[in-house]
Short mmCIF file of C-alpha atoms in Angstrom, two decimals:
data_model
loop_
_atom_site.label_atom_id
_atom_site.label_comp_id
_atom_site.label_asym_id
_atom_site.label_seq_id
_atom_site.Cartn_x
_atom_site.Cartn_y
_atom_site.Cartn_z
CA MET T 134 68.12 -43.84 65.54
CA SER T 135 65.90 -45.12 62.79
CA PHE T 136 64.75 -43.74 59.42
CA SER T 137 61.71 -44.51 57.38
CA THR T 138 61.39 -44.12 53.63
CA LEU T 139 58.29 -42.28 52.41
CA GLY T 140 59.00 -42.56 48.69
CA THR T 141 61.62 -42.31 45.94
CA ILE T 142 62.67 -39.54 43.57
CA SER T 143 63.94 -40.57 40.17
CA SER T 144 67.31 -39.38 39.00
CA ARG T 145 65.60 -37.82 35.93
CA VAL T 146 63.54 -35.55 38.18
CA LEU T 147 66.53 -34.61 40.32
CA ASN T 148 68.60 -33.76 37.28
CA SER T 149 65.90 -32.43 34.98
CA LYS T 150 67.79 -29.21 34.34
CA THR T 151 70.91 -31.09 33.36
CA TYR T 152 69.23 -33.70 31.18
CA PRO T 153 66.33 -32.13 29.29
CA ASN T 154 64.02 -34.25 27.22
CA ARG T 155 65.60 -34.30 23.74
CA SER T 156 63.06 -36.51 22.06
CA GLY T 157 62.73 -36.22 18.27
CA THR T 158 64.96 -36.54 15.24
CA ILE T 159 67.85 -34.30 14.27
CA PRO T 160 67.03 -32.74 10.87
CA SER T 161 68.80 -33.60 7.65
CA ALA T 162 71.09 -31.01 6.05
CA PRO T 163 69.49 -28.44 3.69
CA THR T 164 70.12 -28.93 -0.04
CA ALA T 165 70.41 -26.92 -3.28
CA VAL T 166 72.34 -23.99 -1.80
CA THR T 167 72.57 -21.02 -4.18
CA THR T 168 73.77 -17.43 -3.80
CA THR T 169 72.95 -13.94 -5.01
CA VAL T 170 75.22 -10.92 -4.50
CA VAL T 171 73.61 -8.01 -2.67
CA PRO T 172 75.41 -4.87 -3.94
CA SER T 173 76.53 -2.41 -1.30
CA GLY T 174 77.59 1.21 -1.18
CA SER T 175 80.75 0.27 0.73
CA ASP T 176 83.96 -0.61 -1.06
CA THR T 177 85.08 -2.90 1.78
CA VAL T 178 82.00 -4.71 3.13
CA THR T 179 79.42 -6.51 1.02
CA SER T 180 76.65 -9.09 1.41
CA VAL T 181 75.40 -12.30 -0.20
CA SER T 182 71.87 -13.72 -0.06
CA VAL T 183 71.93 -17.52 0.40
CA SER T 184 68.95 -19.61 -0.70
CA PHE T 185 68.41 -23.31 0.01
CA THR T 186 65.84 -26.10 0.09
CA PRO T 187 64.87 -26.99 3.68
CA PRO T 188 64.77 -30.59 4.88
CA SER T 189 61.51 -32.31 5.75
CA GLY T 190 60.33 -32.36 9.33
CA THR T 191 60.39 -29.77 12.08
CA VAL T 192 63.14 -27.12 11.90
CA SER T 193 63.38 -24.13 14.22
CA GLY T 194 66.24 -22.29 12.52
CA TYR T 195 69.10 -22.29 10.03
CA THR T 196 72.71 -21.14 10.12
CA VAL T 197 74.66 -20.09 7.03
CA ILE T 198 78.46 -20.26 7.23
CA SER T 199 80.95 -18.67 4.83
CA ASN T 200 84.23 -20.11 3.63
CA PRO T 201 86.67 -18.46 4.10
CA GLY T 202 86.08 -16.52 7.30
CA SER T 203 83.40 -18.69 8.94
CA ILE T 204 81.12 -15.66 8.94
CA LYS T 205 77.68 -16.79 10.16
CA ALA T 206 74.11 -15.60 9.70
CA THR T 207 70.96 -17.15 11.11
CA GLY T 208 67.30 -17.18 10.17
CA THR T 209 64.12 -19.20 10.23
CA ALA T 210 63.63 -19.56 6.46
CA SER T 211 65.37 -19.25 3.09
CA PRO T 212 66.92 -16.94 1.95
CA ILE T 213 69.33 -15.67 4.61
CA THR T 214 71.66 -12.71 3.97
CA VAL T 215 75.28 -12.93 5.13
CA THR T 216 76.83 -9.53 5.79
CA GLY T 217 80.38 -8.42 6.59
CA LEU T 218 81.97 -10.03 3.52
CA THR T 219 84.96 -8.50 1.75
CA SER T 220 84.47 -7.17 -1.77
CA GLY T 221 86.52 -9.06 -4.33
CA THR T 222 86.95 -12.19 -2.17
CA SER T 223 85.56 -15.49 -3.48
CA TYR T 224 83.26 -17.33 -1.04
CA THR T 225 81.29 -20.57 -0.78
CA PHE T 226 78.50 -21.14 1.75
CA THR T 227 77.07 -24.10 3.68
CA VAL T 228 73.83 -24.29 5.69
CA THR T 229 72.82 -26.26 8.80
CA ALA T 230 69.32 -26.90 10.19
CA THR T 231 68.45 -27.00 13.90
CA ASN T 232 65.55 -28.24 16.00
CA SER T 233 65.05 -29.34 19.62
CA ALA T 234 66.89 -32.61 18.96
CA GLY T 235 70.06 -30.98 17.64
CA THR T 236 71.80 -29.57 14.55
CA SER T 237 72.27 -31.23 11.19
CA SER T 238 75.51 -31.72 9.37
CA GLU T 239 76.53 -28.96 6.96
CA SER T 240 74.99 -28.94 3.52
CA THR T 241 77.00 -29.36 0.34
CA ALA T 242 78.76 -26.05 -0.32
CA SER T 243 77.36 -23.58 -2.81
CA SER T 244 79.23 -22.64 -5.94
CA SER T 245 81.77 -19.88 -5.34
CA VAL T 246 80.61 -16.29 -5.60
CA THR T 247 82.54 -13.01 -5.44
CA PRO T 248 80.65 -10.11 -3.86
CA TYR T 249 81.31 -6.63 -5.19
CA PHE T 250 80.32 -3.08 -4.39
CA ILE T 251 78.63 -0.30 -6.29
CA LEU T 252 78.87 3.39 -5.59
CA LEU T 253 75.22 4.19 -5.02
CA ARG T 254 73.54 7.19 -6.59
CA SER T 255 70.52 9.20 -5.57
CA THR T 256 67.01 7.99 -6.31
CA GLY T 257 66.13 8.37 -9.99
CA GLN T 258 69.72 8.30 -11.23
CA VAL T 259 70.87 5.43 -13.41
CA MET T 260 73.52 2.82 -12.71
CA PRO T 261 75.93 1.76 -15.47
CA LEU T 262 76.94 -1.79 -16.31
CA ILE T 263 80.60 -0.71 -16.26
CA TRP T 264 81.86 2.22 -14.17
CA TYR T 265 85.53 3.01 -13.68
CA LYS T 266 86.18 5.55 -10.93
CA PHE T 267 89.90 4.78 -11.39
CA ASN T 268 90.73 4.54 -7.71
CA ASP T 269 91.89 1.16 -9.01
CA ASN T 270 91.00 -1.05 -11.98
CA LYS T 271 87.75 -2.36 -10.49
CA ASN T 272 84.28 -1.96 -11.95
CA SER T 273 81.90 -0.07 -9.66
CA GLY T 274 78.82 -0.69 -11.82
CA TYR T 275 76.09 -3.25 -11.32
CA GLY T 276 77.79 -5.71 -13.70
CA GLY T 277 80.19 -6.86 -10.99
CA SER T 278 83.82 -7.89 -10.96
CA ILE T 279 83.70 -9.67 -14.34
CA TYR T 280 84.06 -6.17 -15.80
CA ASP T 281 87.19 -5.23 -13.87
CA GLY T 282 89.69 -3.61 -16.23
CA SER T 283 93.44 -4.02 -16.57
CA LEU T 284 96.42 -1.81 -17.32
CA ASN T 285 98.69 -2.80 -20.20
CA GLY T 286 102.19 -1.39 -20.59
CA THR T 287 104.09 0.61 -18.03
CA ALA T 288 103.33 4.25 -18.85
CA TYR T 289 99.76 4.57 -17.55
CA THR T 290 98.66 4.60 -13.91
CA VAL T 291 95.37 4.51 -11.99
CA GLY T 292 94.83 5.63 -8.44
CA PRO T 293 93.32 8.16 -6.04
CA SER T 294 94.09 11.76 -6.89
CA THR T 295 93.06 15.29 -6.04
CA ALA T 296 95.27 16.79 -8.74
CA ASN T 297 93.99 19.43 -11.14
CA GLY T 298 90.70 19.92 -9.28
CA ILE T 299 89.32 16.49 -10.19
CA PRO T 300 85.55 17.01 -10.60
CA VAL T 301 84.34 13.71 -9.18
CA SER T 302 84.04 13.10 -5.46
CA ASN T 303 85.77 9.95 -4.12
CA ALA T 304 87.44 9.16 -7.44
CA GLY T 305 90.89 8.60 -8.87
CA ILE T 306 92.20 9.14 -12.39
CA LEU T 307 93.62 7.18 -15.28
CA THR T 308 96.80 9.01 -16.23
CA ALA T 309 96.98 8.32 -19.98
CA THR T 310 100.29 9.99 -20.76
CA GLY T 311 103.73 8.75 -21.76
CA ASN T 312 104.56 6.27 -24.52
CA ASN T 313 102.19 4.88 -27.16
CA THR T 314 102.34 1.25 -26.01
CA SER T 315 100.08 1.54 -22.96
CA TRP T 316 96.32 1.31 -22.58
CA PHE T 317 93.52 0.33 -20.19
CA SER T 318 91.65 -2.80 -21.34
CA VAL T 319 87.91 -3.23 -20.81
CA PRO T 320 86.39 -6.77 -20.82
CA SER T 321 83.88 -7.75 -23.49
CA TRP T 322 80.42 -6.26 -23.17
CA THR T 323 77.31 -6.49 -25.35
CA SER T 324 75.20 -3.69 -26.79
CA THR T 325 71.64 -4.57 -27.78
CA SER T 326 68.71 -2.95 -29.53
CA ALA T 327 68.17 -0.95 -26.34
CA GLY T 328 71.11 1.22 -27.42
CA PHE T 329 74.00 2.26 -25.22
CA THR T 330 75.67 5.28 -23.63
CA ILE T 331 79.32 6.15 -22.94
CA SER T 332 80.00 8.88 -20.38
CA PHE T 333 83.30 10.22 -19.01
CA TRP T 334 85.29 13.17 -17.69
CA VAL T 335 88.56 14.11 -19.42
CA TYR T 336 91.35 16.61 -18.74
CA PRO T 337 93.39 16.96 -21.99
CA LEU T 338 96.96 18.18 -21.67
CA SER T 339 97.37 18.60 -25.45
CA SER T 340 95.36 18.10 -28.63
CA THR T 341 96.56 14.69 -29.72
CA GLY T 342 95.79 11.00 -29.34
CA SER T 343 92.98 8.44 -29.12
CA LEU T 344 90.76 8.44 -26.05
CA PHE T 345 88.97 5.10 -26.53
CA GLN T 346 87.94 2.36 -28.94
CA PHE T 347 85.16 -0.23 -28.71
CA GLY T 348 84.90 -2.86 -31.41
CA THR T 349 84.81 -6.48 -32.53
CA THR T 350 87.82 -6.57 -34.87
CA ALA T 351 90.48 -4.12 -36.00
CA ASN T 352 88.26 -2.88 -38.85
CA GLN T 353 84.67 -3.77 -37.94
CA PHE T 354 81.95 -2.25 -35.80
CA ASN T 355 84.30 0.19 -34.07
CA TYR T 356 83.82 3.39 -32.21
CA VAL T 357 87.02 5.40 -32.05
CA LEU T 358 87.27 8.75 -30.30
CA GLN T 359 90.34 10.71 -31.35
CA PHE T 360 91.62 14.13 -30.41
CA PHE T 361 93.65 16.14 -32.91
CA GLY T 362 93.56 19.60 -34.41
CA ASN T 363 92.15 20.79 -31.08
CA GLN T 364 88.94 18.82 -31.64
CA TYR T 365 87.50 15.41 -30.76
CA TYR T 366 86.40 13.19 -33.65
CA LEU T 367 84.21 10.13 -33.11
CA TYR T 368 84.26 7.57 -35.94
CA GLY T 369 81.93 4.67 -36.56
CA THR T 370 82.99 1.85 -38.90
CA ASP T 371 81.61 -1.46 -40.13
CA THR T 372 82.74 -4.05 -42.69
CA GLY T 373 82.34 -1.51 -45.48
CA GLY T 374 84.48 1.17 -43.90
CA SER T 375 83.60 4.45 -42.24
CA ILE T 376 79.87 5.06 -41.78
CA GLY T 377 79.89 8.13 -39.62
CA GLN T 378 81.91 10.91 -38.07
CA PHE T 379 81.03 13.54 -35.54
CA ASN T 380 83.09 16.41 -34.23
CA PHE T 381 82.74 17.10 -30.53
CA PRO T 382 82.70 20.71 -29.36
CA THR T 383 86.23 22.02 -29.05
CA PRO T 384 87.56 20.93 -25.64
CA THR T 385 89.48 23.19 -23.30
CA ILE T 386 93.10 22.22 -22.72
CA ASN T 387 94.09 21.83 -19.05
CA ALA T 388 90.51 21.72 -17.81
CA TRP T 389 87.98 19.02 -16.88
CA THR T 390 85.04 18.50 -19.26
CA HIS T 391 82.24 15.95 -19.16
CA TYR T 392 81.20 14.20 -22.39
CA ALA T 393 78.52 11.63 -23.16
CA PHE T 394 77.74 9.72 -26.36
CA VAL T 395 74.30 8.10 -26.75
CA HIS T 396 73.60 5.56 -29.51
CA THR T 397 69.82 5.34 -29.82
CA THR T 398 67.58 2.52 -30.97
CA THR T 399 66.86 4.46 -34.19
CA ALA T 400 70.49 4.68 -35.38
CA GLN T 401 71.05 8.18 -34.06
CA ALA T 402 74.13 9.36 -32.21
CA THR T 403 73.64 12.23 -29.78
CA PHE T 404 76.55 13.97 -28.08
CA TYR T 405 76.61 15.94 -24.84
CA LYS T 406 79.09 18.34 -23.30
CA ASN T 407 78.69 19.15 -19.61
CA GLY T 408 75.16 17.74 -19.62
CA VAL T 409 73.93 19.72 -22.63
CA SER T 410 73.25 18.30 -26.10
CA ALA T 411 75.90 19.27 -28.65
CA GLY T 412 74.09 17.78 -31.65
CA THR T 413 72.72 14.60 -33.20
CA VAL T 414 73.82 12.56 -36.22
CA SER T 415 71.27 10.40 -38.04
CA ASN T 416 71.92 7.10 -39.86
CA TRP T 417 74.60 6.11 -37.39
CA SER T 418 74.13 2.45 -38.25
CA VAL T 419 77.06 0.87 -36.44
CA PRO T 420 75.61 -2.57 -35.53
CA PHE T 421 74.92 -3.68 -32.00
CA GLY T 422 76.58 -6.78 -30.59
CA THR T 423 79.42 -8.06 -28.41
CA ARG T 424 82.44 -5.77 -28.26
CA SER T 425 85.63 -7.56 -27.36
CA LEU T 426 88.35 -5.07 -28.41
CA ASN T 427 87.88 -2.31 -25.88
CA TYR T 428 90.57 0.17 -24.92
CA ILE T 429 90.63 3.39 -22.95
CA GLY T 430 93.63 5.59 -23.62
CA SER T 431 94.24 4.11 -27.08
CA GLY T 432 92.54 3.51 -30.42
CA PHE T 433 93.95 0.53 -32.28
CA GLN T 434 92.16 1.12 -35.56
CA ASN T 435 93.43 4.53 -36.65
CA SER T 436 96.03 5.48 -34.11
CA LYS T 437 97.94 4.15 -31.13
CA THR T 438 98.86 7.64 -30.01
CA ASN T 439 98.13 8.16 -26.33
CA PRO T 440 95.58 10.89 -25.55
CA ASN T 441 97.92 12.74 -23.17
CA SER T 442 94.98 13.22 -20.82
CA TYR T 443 93.61 12.48 -17.39
CA ILE T 444 90.37 10.47 -17.42
CA THR T 445 87.88 9.67 -14.65
CA ASP T 446 84.31 8.45 -14.08
CA PHE T 447 84.18 6.39 -17.29
CA GLU T 448 80.75 4.75 -17.62
CA ILE T 449 79.16 2.31 -20.07
CA HIS T 450 75.37 1.96 -20.00
CA THR T 451 73.58 -0.71 -22.02
CA THR T 452 70.63 1.56 -22.77
CA ALA T 453 70.28 4.83 -24.64
CA LEU T 454 69.93 7.36 -21.84
CA SER T 455 67.57 10.31 -22.11
CA ALA T 456 68.75 13.90 -22.04
CA SER T 457 67.58 14.27 -18.43
CA GLN T 458 69.47 11.12 -17.40
CA VAL T 459 72.69 12.37 -19.02
CA LEU T 460 72.22 15.67 -17.21
CA SER T 461 71.71 13.82 -13.92
CA ILE T 462 75.03 11.98 -14.38
CA TYR T 463 76.84 15.26 -15.05
CA GLN T 464 75.21 16.91 -12.03
CA ALA T 465 75.88 13.90 -9.79
CA THR T 466 79.57 13.81 -10.63
CA SER T 467 80.42 17.51 -10.93
CA LEU T 468 81.59 17.68 -7.32
CA THR T 469 85.09 18.88 -6.50
CA ASN T 470 87.06 17.14 -3.77
#
């Protein structure tokens, strides 16, 4: 028996599916990786947008990788959004580039970033810089976790509650009762010529104590809201002493009431009860600026007496809200559990 050879078949042809043509150059790693938090309506899952400078040459796609967690997201251009991150956890991110020749090494990691969540409102409603729902000490406003508060002393508590018909859906309360050596501290924030607004719900158990203070020193540029004689008194002070006082409408003991205080750009202070204006004071010339002595449930200037109250939905806005915006906050939060 004899055989004749008619031709040859190269090993590359026989194994073309196993050994594809991988001609070209693997791309370099992307550079200049930066991040931007993408606020979310969820208190457990948040997102970060990752931007980067692509390498030169042909690139078909990019992969962003989180640390910790190795959570990945892919895309064909910068930026790429990474989802499924945990609010309050600090992350860094690296990026790789891929083409037909292979995948680059990982880029230099981004600076660390901590995603946070906001509790979203309906279209047309405003978001505060600082917003304490008091399920915990975390800020739910657009300012992020740098405005998380802290409890001082042992008498006060924060946490979820349905007690006393709490008026705000999905909220807890600050229980500001007990001894006079406890308070809830608020990080420094800055008011500007745009004015500012303070909004909150309160359930007073008696007519005594200081509800909050915002100021720069013990005797300068303070706002102190005190409750005595069955009435709230808001004081404004500067280096020369008291420059204003306003009496809130008489609150109801053992009932929830919403209050808002708006400091306008024209040195006016307007006060609201349950979304309705309760009056305006002119020449309220407490200066704007950075406020670093900020306490809820205490007022260090005139009194350390606790307010003996429940407090929820405490908001700080860095603009002077309009009457319709104040009303929208009251209407948005006046929901019983």
